[in-house]
Coordinates of C-alpha atoms in Angstrom, one line a residue:
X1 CA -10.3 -7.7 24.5
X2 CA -10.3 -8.0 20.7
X3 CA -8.1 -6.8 18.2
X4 CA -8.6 -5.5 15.1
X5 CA -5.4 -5.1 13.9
X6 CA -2.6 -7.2 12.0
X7 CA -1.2 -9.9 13.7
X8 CA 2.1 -8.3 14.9
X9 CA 0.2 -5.4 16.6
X10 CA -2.0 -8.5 18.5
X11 CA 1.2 -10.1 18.9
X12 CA 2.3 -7.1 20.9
X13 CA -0.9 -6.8 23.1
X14 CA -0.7 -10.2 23.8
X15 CA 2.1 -9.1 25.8
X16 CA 0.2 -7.1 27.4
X17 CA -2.8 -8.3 28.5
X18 CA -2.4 -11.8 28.4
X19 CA -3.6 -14.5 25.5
X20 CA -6.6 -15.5 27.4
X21 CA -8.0 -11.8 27.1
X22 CA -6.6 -10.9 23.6
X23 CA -8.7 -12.1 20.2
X24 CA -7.6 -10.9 17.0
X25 CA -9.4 -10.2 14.2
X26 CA -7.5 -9.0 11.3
X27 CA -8.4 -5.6 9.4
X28 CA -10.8 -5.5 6.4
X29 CA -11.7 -3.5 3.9
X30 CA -15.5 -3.1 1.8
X31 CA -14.4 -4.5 -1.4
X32 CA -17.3 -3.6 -3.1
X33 CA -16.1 0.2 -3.3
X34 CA -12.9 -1.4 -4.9
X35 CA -14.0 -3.3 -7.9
X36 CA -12.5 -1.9 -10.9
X37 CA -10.4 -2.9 -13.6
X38 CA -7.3 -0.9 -13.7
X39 CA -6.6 -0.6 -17.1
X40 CA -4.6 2.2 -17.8
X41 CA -1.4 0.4 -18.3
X42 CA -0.1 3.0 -20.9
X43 CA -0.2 5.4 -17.5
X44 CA 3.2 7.1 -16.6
X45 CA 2.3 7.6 -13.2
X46 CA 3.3 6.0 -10.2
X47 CA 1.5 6.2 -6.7
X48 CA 2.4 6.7 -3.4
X49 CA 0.0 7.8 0.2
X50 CA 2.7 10.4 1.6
X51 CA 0.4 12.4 4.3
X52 CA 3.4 11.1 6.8
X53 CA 6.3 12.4 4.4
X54 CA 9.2 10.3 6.3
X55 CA 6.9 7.3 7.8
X56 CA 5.6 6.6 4.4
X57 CA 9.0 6.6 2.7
X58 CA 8.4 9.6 0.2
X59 CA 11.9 10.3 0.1
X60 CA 13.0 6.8 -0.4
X61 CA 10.5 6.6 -3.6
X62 CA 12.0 9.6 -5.0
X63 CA 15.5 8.5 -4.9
X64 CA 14.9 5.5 -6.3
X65 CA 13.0 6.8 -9.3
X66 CA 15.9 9.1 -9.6
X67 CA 18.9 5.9 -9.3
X68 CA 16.6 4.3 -12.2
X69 CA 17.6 7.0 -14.3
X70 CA 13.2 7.2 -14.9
X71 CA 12.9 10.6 -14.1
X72 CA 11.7 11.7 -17.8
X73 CA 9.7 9.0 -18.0
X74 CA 7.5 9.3 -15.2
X75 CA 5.7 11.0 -12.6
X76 CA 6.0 10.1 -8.7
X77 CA 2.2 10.9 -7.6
X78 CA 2.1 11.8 -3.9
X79 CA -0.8 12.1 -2.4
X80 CA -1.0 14.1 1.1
X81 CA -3.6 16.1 3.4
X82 CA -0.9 18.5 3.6
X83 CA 0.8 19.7 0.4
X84 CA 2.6 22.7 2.0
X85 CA 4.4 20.7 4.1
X86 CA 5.6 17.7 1.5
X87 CA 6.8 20.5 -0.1
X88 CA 8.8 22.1 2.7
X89 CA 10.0 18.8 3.3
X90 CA 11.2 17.7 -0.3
X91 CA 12.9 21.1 -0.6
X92 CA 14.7 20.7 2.6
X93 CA 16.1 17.5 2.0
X94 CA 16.3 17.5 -2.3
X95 CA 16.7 21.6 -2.4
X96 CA 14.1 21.6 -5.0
X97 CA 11.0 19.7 -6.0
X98 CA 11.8 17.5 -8.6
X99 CA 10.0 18.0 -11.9
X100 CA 8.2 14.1 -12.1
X101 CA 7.1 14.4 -8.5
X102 CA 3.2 15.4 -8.6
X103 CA 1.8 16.6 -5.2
X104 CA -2.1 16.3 -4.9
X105 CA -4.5 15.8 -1.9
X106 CA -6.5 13.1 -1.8
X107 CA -9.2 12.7 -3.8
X108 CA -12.9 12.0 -2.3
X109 CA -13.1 8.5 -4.3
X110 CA -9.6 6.7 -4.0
X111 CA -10.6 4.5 -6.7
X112 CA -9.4 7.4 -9.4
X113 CA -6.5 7.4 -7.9
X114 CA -5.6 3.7 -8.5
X115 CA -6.9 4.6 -11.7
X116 CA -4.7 6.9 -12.9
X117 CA -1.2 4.9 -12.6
X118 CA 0.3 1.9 -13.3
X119 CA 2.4 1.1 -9.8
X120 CA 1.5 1.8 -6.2
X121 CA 4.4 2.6 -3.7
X122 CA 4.7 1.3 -0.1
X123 CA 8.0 1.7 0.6
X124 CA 7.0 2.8 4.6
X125 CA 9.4 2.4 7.1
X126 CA 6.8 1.6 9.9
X127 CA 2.8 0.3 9.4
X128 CA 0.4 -1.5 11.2
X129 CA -1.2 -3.0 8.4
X130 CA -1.3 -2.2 4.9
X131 CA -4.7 -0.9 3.4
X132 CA -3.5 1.0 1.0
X133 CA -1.4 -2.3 -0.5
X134 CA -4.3 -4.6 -0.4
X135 CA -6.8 -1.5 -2.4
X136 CA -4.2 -0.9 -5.0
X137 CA -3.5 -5.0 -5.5
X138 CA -7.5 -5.8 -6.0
X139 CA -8.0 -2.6 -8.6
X140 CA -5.5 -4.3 -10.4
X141 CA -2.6 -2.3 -9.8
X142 CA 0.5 -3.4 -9.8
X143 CA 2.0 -3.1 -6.0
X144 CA 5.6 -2.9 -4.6
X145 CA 5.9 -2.8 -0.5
X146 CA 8.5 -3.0 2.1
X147 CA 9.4 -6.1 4.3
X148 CA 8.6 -4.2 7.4
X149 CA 5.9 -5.8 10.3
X150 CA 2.6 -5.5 9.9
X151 CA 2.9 -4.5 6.6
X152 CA 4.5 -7.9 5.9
X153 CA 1.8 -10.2 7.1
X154 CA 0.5 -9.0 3.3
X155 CA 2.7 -11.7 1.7
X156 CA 0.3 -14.4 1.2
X157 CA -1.4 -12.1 -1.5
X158 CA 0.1 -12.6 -4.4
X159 CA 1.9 -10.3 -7.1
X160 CA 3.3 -7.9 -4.7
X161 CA 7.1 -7.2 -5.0
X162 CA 8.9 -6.9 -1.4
X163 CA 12.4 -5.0 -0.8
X164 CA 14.2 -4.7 2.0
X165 CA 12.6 -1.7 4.8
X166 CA 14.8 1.7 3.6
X167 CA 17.1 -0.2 1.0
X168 CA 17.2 2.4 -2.3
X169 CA 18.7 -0.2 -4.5
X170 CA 16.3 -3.1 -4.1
X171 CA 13.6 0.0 -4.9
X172 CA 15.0 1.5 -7.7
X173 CA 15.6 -1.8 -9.5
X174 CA 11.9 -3.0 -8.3
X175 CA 10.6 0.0 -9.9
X176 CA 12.8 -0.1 -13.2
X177 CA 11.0 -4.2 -13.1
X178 CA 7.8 -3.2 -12.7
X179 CA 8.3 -0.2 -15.3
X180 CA 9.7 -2.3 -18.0
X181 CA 7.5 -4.8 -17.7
X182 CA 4.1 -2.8 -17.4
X183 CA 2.3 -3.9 -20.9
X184 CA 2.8 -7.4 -20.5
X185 CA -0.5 -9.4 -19.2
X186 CA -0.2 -10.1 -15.6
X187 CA -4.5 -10.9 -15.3
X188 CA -3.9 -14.4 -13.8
X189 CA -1.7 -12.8 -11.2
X190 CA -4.3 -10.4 -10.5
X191 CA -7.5 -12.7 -10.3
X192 CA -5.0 -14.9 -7.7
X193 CA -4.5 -11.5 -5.7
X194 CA -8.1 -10.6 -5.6
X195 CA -9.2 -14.4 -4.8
X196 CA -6.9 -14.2 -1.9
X197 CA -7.9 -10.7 -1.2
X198 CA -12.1 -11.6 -0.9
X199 CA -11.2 -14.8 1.3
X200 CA -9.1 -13.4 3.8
X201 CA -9.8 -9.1 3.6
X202 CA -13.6 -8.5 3.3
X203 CA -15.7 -6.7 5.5
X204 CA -18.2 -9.7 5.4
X205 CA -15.2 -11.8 6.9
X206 CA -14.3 -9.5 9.2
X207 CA -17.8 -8.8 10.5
X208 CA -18.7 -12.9 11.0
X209 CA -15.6 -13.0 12.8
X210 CA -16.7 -10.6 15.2
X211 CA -20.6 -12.1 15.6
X212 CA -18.5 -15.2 16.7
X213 CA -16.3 -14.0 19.3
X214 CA -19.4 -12.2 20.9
X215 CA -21.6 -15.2 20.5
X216 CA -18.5 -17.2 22.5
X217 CA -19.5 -14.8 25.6

């Protein structure tokens, strides 16, 4: 049995079905869709994959926006399949929607998206990998994630910024960072990332490691 997952997901099928029967072979993405320079530093908006409202920590992102005292100054993009229903949910649990929060569906090339703002959110409470962190990190983006598993096996790429799985403080002040600090030249921290990114998360990777586990049969 192979598993194309991140390393704690293969850590619990191990447990499963044995370490004799389990292979791993870590998720991937096709780069090549991907390369872009994100230059729109200047951009006031910030970016975050909410299609699972609570999973995806939507209403951690917008409370730390609000606790950095940022809400004039930019705009919390959130990015769902269903926009009825993030708004349902941000009413119920903010009473309105706040004026720098931005609901859009997803667009048909995600590379626009990275695009258009400065910072991608991952504040999740729960993944099993983390494509959306490794996409926004190789446009050029800069990236701030949670220290949850699975998502967390994303450490060895580098110029993310890790808090602390549902902690609103270490958010906020990450964002207020990463907002302050937006113009200055970070390039050698982004051709690191996307080295890192190539080695260990292509699709030509990913598919060699697969010719050789079936080749070992």
């Amino acid at each position: 049995m192979t598993a194309y997952v991140s390393p704690d997901v293969y850590n619990d099928l191990q447990k499963e079905v044995g370490k004799v029967r389990a292979r791993l072979v870590v998720n991937s993405l096709d780069l090549d869709r991907l390369k872009v320079n994100n230059s729109n530093k200047k951009s006031k908006n910030i970016l975050i994959f909410g299609s699972d409202y609570k999973r995806k920590g939507v209403d951690l992102a917008i409370n730390a926006i609000e606790k950095a005292h940022l809400e004039s100054k930019v705009n919390l993009v959130v990015v769902t399949h269903s926009p009825k229903e993030a708004k349902k949910l941000i009413i119920n649990e903010f009473n309105i929607i706040p004026s720098f929060v931005k609901i859009r569906r997803p667009s048909n090339d995600v590379r626009e998206l990275y695009a258009e703002c400065f910072l991608f959110l991952s504040p999740s409470r729960l993944e099993a990998f983390g494509y959306s962190v490794i996409e926004a990190k190789y446009t050029g983006m800069r990236v701030i994630a949670s220290n949850v598993p699975g998502q967390n096996t994303l450490k060895n790429v580098p110029g993310i910024s890790w808090v602390d799985s549902e902690n609103i403080d270490q958010l906020s002040n990450a964002i207020l960072k990463e907002y302050n600090s937006a113009e200055d030249n970070e390039m050698s921290i982004v051709k690191k990332s996307r080295r890192v990114i190539e080695n260990k998360y292509s699709l030509e990777r990913w598919v060699n490691q697969v010719i050789d586990i079936y080749n070992e049969k």
